[in-house]
PDB file of C-alpha atoms in Angstrom:
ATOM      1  CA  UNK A 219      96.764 113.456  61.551  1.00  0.00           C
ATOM      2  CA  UNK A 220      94.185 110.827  61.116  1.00  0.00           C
ATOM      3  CA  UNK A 221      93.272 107.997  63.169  1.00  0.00           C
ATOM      4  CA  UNK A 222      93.275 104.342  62.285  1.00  0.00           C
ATOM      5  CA  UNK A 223      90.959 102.563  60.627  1.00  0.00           C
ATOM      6  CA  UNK A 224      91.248  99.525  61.968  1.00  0.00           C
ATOM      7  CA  UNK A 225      92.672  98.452  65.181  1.00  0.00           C
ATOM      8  CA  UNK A 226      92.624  94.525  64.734  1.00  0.00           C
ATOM      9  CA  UNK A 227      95.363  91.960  64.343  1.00  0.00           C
ATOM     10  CA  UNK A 228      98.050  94.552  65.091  1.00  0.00           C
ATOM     11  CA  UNK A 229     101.329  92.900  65.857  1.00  0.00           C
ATOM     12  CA  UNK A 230     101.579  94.200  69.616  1.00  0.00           C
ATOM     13  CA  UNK A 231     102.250  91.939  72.587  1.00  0.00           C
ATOM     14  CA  UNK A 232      99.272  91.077  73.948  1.00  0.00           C
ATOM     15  CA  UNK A 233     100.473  89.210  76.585  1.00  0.00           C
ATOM     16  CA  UNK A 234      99.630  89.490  80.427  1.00  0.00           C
ATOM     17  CA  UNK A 235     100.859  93.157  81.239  1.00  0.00           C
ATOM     18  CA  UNK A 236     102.731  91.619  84.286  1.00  0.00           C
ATOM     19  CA  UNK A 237     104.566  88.529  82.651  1.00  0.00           C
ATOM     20  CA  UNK A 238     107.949  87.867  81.882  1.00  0.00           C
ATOM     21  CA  UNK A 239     107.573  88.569  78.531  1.00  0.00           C
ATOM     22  CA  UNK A 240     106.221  92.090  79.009  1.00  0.00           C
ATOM     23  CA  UNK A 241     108.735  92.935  81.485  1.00  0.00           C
ATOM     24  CA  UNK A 242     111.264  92.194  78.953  1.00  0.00           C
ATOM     25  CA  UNK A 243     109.748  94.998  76.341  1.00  0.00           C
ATOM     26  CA  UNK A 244     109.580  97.325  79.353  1.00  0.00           C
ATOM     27  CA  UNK A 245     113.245  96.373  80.156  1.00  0.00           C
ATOM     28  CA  UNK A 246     114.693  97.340  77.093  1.00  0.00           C
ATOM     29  CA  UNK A 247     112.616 100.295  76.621  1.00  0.00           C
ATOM     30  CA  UNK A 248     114.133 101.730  79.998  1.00  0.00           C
ATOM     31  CA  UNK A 249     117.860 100.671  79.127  1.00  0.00           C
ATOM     32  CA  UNK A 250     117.303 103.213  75.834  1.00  0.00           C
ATOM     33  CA  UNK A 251     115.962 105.857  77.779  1.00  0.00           C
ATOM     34  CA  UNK A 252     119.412 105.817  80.010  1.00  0.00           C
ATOM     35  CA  UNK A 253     121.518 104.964  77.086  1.00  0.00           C
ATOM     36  CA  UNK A 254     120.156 108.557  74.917  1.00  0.00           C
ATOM     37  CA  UNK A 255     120.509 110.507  78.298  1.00  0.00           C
ATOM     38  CA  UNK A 256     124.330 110.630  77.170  1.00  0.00           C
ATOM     39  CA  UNK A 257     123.423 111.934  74.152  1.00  0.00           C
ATOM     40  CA  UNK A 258     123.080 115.538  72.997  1.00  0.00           C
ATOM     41  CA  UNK A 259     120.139 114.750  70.708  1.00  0.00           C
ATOM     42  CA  UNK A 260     118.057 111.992  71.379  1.00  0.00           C
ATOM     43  CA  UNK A 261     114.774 112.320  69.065  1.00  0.00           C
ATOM     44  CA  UNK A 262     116.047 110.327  65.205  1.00  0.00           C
ATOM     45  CA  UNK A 263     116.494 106.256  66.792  1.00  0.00           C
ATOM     46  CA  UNK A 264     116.810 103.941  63.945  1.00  0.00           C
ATOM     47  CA  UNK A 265     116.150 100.413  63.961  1.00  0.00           C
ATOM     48  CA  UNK A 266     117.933  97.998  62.106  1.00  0.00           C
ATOM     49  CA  UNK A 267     119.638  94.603  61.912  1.00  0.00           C
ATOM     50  CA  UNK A 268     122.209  92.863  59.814  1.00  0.00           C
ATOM     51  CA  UNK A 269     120.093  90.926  57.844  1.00  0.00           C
ATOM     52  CA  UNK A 270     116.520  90.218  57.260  1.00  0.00           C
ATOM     53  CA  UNK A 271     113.925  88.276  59.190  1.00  0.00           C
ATOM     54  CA  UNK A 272     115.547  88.935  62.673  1.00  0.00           C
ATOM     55  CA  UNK A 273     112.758  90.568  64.164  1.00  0.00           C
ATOM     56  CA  UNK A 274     113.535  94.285  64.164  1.00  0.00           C
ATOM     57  CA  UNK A 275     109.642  95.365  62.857  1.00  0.00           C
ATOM     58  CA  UNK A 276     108.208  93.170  66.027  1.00  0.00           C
ATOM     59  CA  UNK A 277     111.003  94.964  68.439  1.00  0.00           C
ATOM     60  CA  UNK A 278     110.461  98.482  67.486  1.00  0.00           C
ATOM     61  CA  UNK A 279     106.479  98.339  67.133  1.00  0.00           C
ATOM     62  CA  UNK A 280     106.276  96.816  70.716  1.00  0.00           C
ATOM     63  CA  UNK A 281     109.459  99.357  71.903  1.00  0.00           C
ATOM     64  CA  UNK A 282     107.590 102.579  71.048  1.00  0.00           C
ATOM     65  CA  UNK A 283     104.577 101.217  72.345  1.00  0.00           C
ATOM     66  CA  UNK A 284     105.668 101.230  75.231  1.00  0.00           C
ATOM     67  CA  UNK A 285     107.174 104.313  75.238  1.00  0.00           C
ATOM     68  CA  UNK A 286     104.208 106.155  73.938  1.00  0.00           C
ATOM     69  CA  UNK A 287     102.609 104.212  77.753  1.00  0.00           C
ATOM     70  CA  UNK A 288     104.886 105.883  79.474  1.00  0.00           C
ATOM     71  CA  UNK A 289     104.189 109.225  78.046  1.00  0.00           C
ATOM     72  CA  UNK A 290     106.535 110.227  75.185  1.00  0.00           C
ATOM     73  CA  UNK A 291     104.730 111.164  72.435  1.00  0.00           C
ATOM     74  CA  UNK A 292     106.153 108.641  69.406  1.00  0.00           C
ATOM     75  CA  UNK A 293     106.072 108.321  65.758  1.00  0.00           C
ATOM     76  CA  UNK A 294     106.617 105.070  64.550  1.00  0.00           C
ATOM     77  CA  UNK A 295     108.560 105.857  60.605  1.00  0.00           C
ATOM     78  CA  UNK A 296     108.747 102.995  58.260  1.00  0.00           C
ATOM     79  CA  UNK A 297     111.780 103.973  56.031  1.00  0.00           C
ATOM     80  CA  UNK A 298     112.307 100.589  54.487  1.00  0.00           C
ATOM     81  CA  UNK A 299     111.134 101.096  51.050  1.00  0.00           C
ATOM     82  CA  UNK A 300     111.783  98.198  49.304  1.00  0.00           C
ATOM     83  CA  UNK A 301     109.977  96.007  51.964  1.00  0.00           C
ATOM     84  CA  UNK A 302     107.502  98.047  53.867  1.00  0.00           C
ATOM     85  CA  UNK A 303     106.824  95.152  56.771  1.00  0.00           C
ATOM     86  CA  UNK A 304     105.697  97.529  59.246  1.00  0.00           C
ATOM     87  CA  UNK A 305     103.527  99.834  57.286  1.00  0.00           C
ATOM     88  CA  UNK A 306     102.307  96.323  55.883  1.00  0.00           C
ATOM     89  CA  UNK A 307     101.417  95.324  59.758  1.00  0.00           C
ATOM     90  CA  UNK A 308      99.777  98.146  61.069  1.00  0.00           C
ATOM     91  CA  UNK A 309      98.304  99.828  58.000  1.00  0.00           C
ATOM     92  CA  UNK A 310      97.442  97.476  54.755  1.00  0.00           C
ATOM     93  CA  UNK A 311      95.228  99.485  53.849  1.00  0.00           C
ATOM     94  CA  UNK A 312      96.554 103.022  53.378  1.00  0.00           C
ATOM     95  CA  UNK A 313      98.540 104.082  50.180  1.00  0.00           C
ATOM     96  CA  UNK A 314      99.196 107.553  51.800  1.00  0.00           C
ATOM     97  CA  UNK A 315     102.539 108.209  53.486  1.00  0.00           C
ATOM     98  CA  UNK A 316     105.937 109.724  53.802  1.00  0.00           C
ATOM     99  CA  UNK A 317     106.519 109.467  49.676  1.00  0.00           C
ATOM    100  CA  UNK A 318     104.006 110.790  48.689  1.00  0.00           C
ATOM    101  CA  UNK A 319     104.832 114.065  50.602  1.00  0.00           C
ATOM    102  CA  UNK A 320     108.369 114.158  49.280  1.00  0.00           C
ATOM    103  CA  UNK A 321     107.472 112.881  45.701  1.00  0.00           C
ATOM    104  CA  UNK A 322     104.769 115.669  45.751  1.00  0.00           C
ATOM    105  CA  UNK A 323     108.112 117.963  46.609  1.00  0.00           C
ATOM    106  CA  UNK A 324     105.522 119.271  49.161  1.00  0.00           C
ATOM    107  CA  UNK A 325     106.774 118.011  53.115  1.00  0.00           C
ATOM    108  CA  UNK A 326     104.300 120.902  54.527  1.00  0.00           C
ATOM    109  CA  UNK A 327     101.606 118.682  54.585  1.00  0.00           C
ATOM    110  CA  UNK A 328     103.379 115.699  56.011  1.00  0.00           C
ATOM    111  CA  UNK A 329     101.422 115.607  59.246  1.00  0.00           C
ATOM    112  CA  UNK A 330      98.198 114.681  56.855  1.00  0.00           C
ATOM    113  CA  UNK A 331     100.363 111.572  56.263  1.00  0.00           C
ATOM    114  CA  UNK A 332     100.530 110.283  60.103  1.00  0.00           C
ATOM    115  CA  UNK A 333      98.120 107.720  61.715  1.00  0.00           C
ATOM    116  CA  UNK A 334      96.925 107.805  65.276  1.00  0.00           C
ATOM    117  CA  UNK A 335      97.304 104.412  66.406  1.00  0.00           C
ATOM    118  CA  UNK A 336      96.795 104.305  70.162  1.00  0.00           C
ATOM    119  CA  UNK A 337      97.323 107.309  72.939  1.00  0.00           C
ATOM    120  CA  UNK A 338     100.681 108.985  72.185  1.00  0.00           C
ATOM    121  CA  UNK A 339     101.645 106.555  69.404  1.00  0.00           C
ATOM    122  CA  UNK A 340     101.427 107.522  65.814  1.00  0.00           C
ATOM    123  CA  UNK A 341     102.548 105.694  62.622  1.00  0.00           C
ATOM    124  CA  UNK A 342     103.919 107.370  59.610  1.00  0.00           C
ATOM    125  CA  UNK A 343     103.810 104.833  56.368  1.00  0.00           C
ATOM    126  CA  UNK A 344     105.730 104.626  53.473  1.00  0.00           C
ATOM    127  CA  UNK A 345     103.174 105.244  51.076  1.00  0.00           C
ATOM    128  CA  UNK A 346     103.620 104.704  47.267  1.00  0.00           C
ATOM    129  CA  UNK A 347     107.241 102.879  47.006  1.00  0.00           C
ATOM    130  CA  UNK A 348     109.738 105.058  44.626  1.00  0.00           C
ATOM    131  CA  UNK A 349     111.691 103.292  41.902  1.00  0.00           C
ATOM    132  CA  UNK A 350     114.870 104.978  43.583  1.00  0.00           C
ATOM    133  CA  UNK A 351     114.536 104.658  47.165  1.00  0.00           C
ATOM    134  CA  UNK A 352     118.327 105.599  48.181  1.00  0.00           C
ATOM    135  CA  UNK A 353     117.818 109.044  45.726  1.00  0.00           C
ATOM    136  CA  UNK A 354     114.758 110.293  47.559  1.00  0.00           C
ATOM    137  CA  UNK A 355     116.581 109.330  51.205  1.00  0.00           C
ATOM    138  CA  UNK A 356     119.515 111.256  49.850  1.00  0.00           C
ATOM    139  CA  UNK A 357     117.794 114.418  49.336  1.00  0.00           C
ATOM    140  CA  UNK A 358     118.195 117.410  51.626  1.00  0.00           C
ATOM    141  CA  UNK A 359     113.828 117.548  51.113  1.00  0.00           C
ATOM    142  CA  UNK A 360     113.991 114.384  53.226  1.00  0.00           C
ATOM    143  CA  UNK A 361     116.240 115.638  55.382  1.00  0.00           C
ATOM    144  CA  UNK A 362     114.009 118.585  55.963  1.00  0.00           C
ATOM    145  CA  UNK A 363     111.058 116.497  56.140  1.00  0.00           C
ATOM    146  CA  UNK A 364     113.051 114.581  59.105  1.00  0.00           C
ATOM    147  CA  UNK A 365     113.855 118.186  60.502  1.00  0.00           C
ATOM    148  CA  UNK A 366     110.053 119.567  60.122  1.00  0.00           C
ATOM    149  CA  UNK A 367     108.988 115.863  62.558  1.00  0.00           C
ATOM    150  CA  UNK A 368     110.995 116.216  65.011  1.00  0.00           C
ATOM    151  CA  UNK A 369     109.708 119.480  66.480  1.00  0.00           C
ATOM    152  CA  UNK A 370     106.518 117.526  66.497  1.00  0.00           C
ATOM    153  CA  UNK A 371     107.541 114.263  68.612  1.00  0.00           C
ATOM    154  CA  UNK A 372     109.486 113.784  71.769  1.00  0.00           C
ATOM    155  CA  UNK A 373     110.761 110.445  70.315  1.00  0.00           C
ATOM    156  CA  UNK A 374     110.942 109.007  66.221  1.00  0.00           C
ATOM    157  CA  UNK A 375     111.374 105.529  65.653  1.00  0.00           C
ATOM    158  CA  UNK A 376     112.978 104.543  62.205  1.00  0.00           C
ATOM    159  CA  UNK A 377     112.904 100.932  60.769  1.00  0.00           C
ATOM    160  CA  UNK A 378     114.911 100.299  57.956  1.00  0.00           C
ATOM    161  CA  UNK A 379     116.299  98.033  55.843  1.00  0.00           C
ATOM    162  CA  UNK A 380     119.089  95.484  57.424  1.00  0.00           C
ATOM    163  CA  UNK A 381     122.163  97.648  57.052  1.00  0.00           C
ATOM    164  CA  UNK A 382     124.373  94.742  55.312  1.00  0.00           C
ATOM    165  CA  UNK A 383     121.968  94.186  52.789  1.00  0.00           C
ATOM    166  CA  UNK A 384     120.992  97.855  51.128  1.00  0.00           C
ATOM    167  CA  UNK A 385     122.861 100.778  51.709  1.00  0.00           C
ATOM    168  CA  UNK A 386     119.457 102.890  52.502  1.00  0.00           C
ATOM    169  CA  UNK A 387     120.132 101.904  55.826  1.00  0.00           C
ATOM    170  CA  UNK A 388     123.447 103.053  56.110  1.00  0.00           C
ATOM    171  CA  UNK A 389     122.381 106.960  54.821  1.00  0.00           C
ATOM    172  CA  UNK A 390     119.480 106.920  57.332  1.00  0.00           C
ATOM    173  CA  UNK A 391     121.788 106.339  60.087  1.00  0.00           C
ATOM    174  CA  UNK A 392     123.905 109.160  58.953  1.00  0.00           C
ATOM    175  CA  UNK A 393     120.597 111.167  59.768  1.00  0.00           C
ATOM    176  CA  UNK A 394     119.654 110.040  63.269  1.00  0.00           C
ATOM    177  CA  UNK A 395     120.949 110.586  66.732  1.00  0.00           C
ATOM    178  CA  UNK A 396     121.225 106.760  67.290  1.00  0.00           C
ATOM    179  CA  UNK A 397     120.831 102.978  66.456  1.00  0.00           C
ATOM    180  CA  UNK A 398     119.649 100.396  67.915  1.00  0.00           C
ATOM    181  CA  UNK A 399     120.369  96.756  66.155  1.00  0.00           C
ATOM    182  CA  UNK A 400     118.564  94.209  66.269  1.00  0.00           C
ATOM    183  CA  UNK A 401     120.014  90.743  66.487  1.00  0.00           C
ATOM    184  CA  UNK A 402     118.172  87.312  66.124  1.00  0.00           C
ATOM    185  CA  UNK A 403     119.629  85.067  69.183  1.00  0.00           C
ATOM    186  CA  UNK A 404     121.680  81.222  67.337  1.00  0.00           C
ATOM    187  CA  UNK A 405     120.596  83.133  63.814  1.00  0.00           C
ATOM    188  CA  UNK A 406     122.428  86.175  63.470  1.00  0.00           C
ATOM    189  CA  UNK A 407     126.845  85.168  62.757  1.00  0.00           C
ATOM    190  CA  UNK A 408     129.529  87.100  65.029  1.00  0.00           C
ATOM    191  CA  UNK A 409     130.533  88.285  61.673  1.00  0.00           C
ATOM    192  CA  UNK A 410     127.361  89.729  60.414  1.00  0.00           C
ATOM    193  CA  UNK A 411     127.299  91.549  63.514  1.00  0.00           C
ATOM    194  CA  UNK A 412     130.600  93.139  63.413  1.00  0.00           C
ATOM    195  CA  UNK A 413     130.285  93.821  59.508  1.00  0.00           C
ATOM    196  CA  UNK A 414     126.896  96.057  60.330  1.00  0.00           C
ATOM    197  CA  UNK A 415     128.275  97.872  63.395  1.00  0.00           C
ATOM    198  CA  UNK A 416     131.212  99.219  61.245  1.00  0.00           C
ATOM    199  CA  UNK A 417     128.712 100.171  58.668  1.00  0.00           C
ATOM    200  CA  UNK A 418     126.860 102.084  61.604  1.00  0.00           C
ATOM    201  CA  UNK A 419     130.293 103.463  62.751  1.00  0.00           C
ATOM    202  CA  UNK A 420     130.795 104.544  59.160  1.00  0.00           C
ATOM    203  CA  UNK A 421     127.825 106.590  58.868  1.00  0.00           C
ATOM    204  CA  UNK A 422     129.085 108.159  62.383  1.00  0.00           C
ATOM    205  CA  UNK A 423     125.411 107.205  64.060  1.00  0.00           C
ATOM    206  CA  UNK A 424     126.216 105.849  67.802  1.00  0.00           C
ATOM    207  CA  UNK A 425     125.230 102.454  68.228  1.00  0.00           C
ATOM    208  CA  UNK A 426     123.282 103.035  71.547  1.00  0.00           C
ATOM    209  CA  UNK A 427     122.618  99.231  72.350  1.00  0.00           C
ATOM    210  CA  UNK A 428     121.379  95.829  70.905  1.00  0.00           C
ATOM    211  CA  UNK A 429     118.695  93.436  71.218  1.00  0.00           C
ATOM    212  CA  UNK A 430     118.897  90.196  71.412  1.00  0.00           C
ATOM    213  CA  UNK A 431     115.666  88.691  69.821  1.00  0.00           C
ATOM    214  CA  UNK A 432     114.516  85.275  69.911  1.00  0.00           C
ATOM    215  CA  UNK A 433     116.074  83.902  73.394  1.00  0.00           C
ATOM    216  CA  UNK A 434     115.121  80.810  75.140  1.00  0.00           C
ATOM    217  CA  UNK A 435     114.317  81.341  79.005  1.00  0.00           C
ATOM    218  CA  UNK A 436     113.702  78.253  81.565  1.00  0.00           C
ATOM    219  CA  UNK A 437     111.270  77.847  83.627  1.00  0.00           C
ATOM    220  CA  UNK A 438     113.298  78.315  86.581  1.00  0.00           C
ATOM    221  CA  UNK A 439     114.662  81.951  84.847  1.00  0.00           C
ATOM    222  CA  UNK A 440     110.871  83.025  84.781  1.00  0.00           C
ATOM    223  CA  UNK A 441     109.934  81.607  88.537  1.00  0.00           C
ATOM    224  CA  UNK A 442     113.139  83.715  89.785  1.00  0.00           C
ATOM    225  CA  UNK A 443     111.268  86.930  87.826  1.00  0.00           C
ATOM    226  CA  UNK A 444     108.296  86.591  89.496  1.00  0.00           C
ATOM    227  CA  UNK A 445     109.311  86.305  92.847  1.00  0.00           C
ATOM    228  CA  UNK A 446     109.339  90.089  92.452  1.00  0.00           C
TER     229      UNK A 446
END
């Protein structure tokens, strides 16, 4: 594993460790952790939404940040390889990553493909985007390379593409032990919703909860916060 080589401009929140806003992150983070105690495994958690620009890369950076604070050891994966935002956000730089270990047809060396970004948290790129994303994600090597991480990690974070729009999503889910979805608050249509849950359902991932991403709070909401 190899450590970052820069740590600037990352898309964390940065905000006062005791605000509203941070409480919210932690919030979530601890509704998860309850929601995968009913589940047998608990390690694969994809990421997704119903369609693009909802938020989902800013939810599940700042998610498993948090996560990795309170002591889980995390890989961040960035499995959407047709738009790479998050490998984009934390790692520009760096052309090594998860494809190149399964193009190479060699997933032994996949840990020389992982970035340590902070304490506990590590980042696992795309690398060099394939011309046939949903073949590679199809392959039993990528489901062995999935198999060979998770003896490594207490917890591995998947983002992917919006489940409506490429059916890479949908195969992904069919490989993890839950989903999270990601939904952008007066953006995001009741239909669009329901049309990406029963793609999740389909791929027979539990959906083990939602975010809703982009809400307004009042003043008066955030005053009645910080009385505690």
């Amino acid at each position: 594993m190899m450590e970052t080589r820069s740590k600037k401009k990352l898309p964390f929140f940065d905000g006062d460790s005791n605000s509203f806003e941070a409480e919210k992150i932690r919030s979530i983070q601890v509704n998860m952790q309850f929601s995968l105690l009913t589940q047998e495994n608990h390690k694969k958690i994809m990421f997704t939404s119903a369609n693009k620009g909802e938020g989902k890369t800013f939810c599940i950076i700042n998610i498993a940040k948090e996560a990795a604070n309170q002591g889980k050891k995390v890989l961040l994966m960035d499995l959407d390889l047709h738009h790479p935002r998050l490998s984009q956000s934390l790692l520009p730089k760096e052309r090594k990553g998860l494809m190149n270990a399964v193009k190479e047809g060699n997933n032994k060396n996949i840990h020389d493909s992982i970035y340590k970004m902070d304490e506990n948290l590590y980042v696992l790129p795309t690398g060099v985007l394939p011309p046939n994303p949903l073949g590679i994600i199809s392959s039993p090597l990528f489901s062995e390379t999935l198999d060979l991480l998770e003896d490594k990690f207490d917890h591995i974070f998947i983002d992917t593409p919006p489940v409506r729009v490429l059916a890479d999503g949908r195969v992904i889910a069919s490989l993890c032990d839950g989903v999270v979805m990601v939904i952008r608050n007066g953006v995001t249509k009741l239909y669009e919703v329901e049309e990406a849950k029963d793609y999740i359902d389909k791929a027979g991932a539990p959906l083990i909860g939602a975010i809703l991403n982009g809400s307004k709070y009042s003043e008066k909401d955030k005053k009645v916060y910080a009385y505690y």
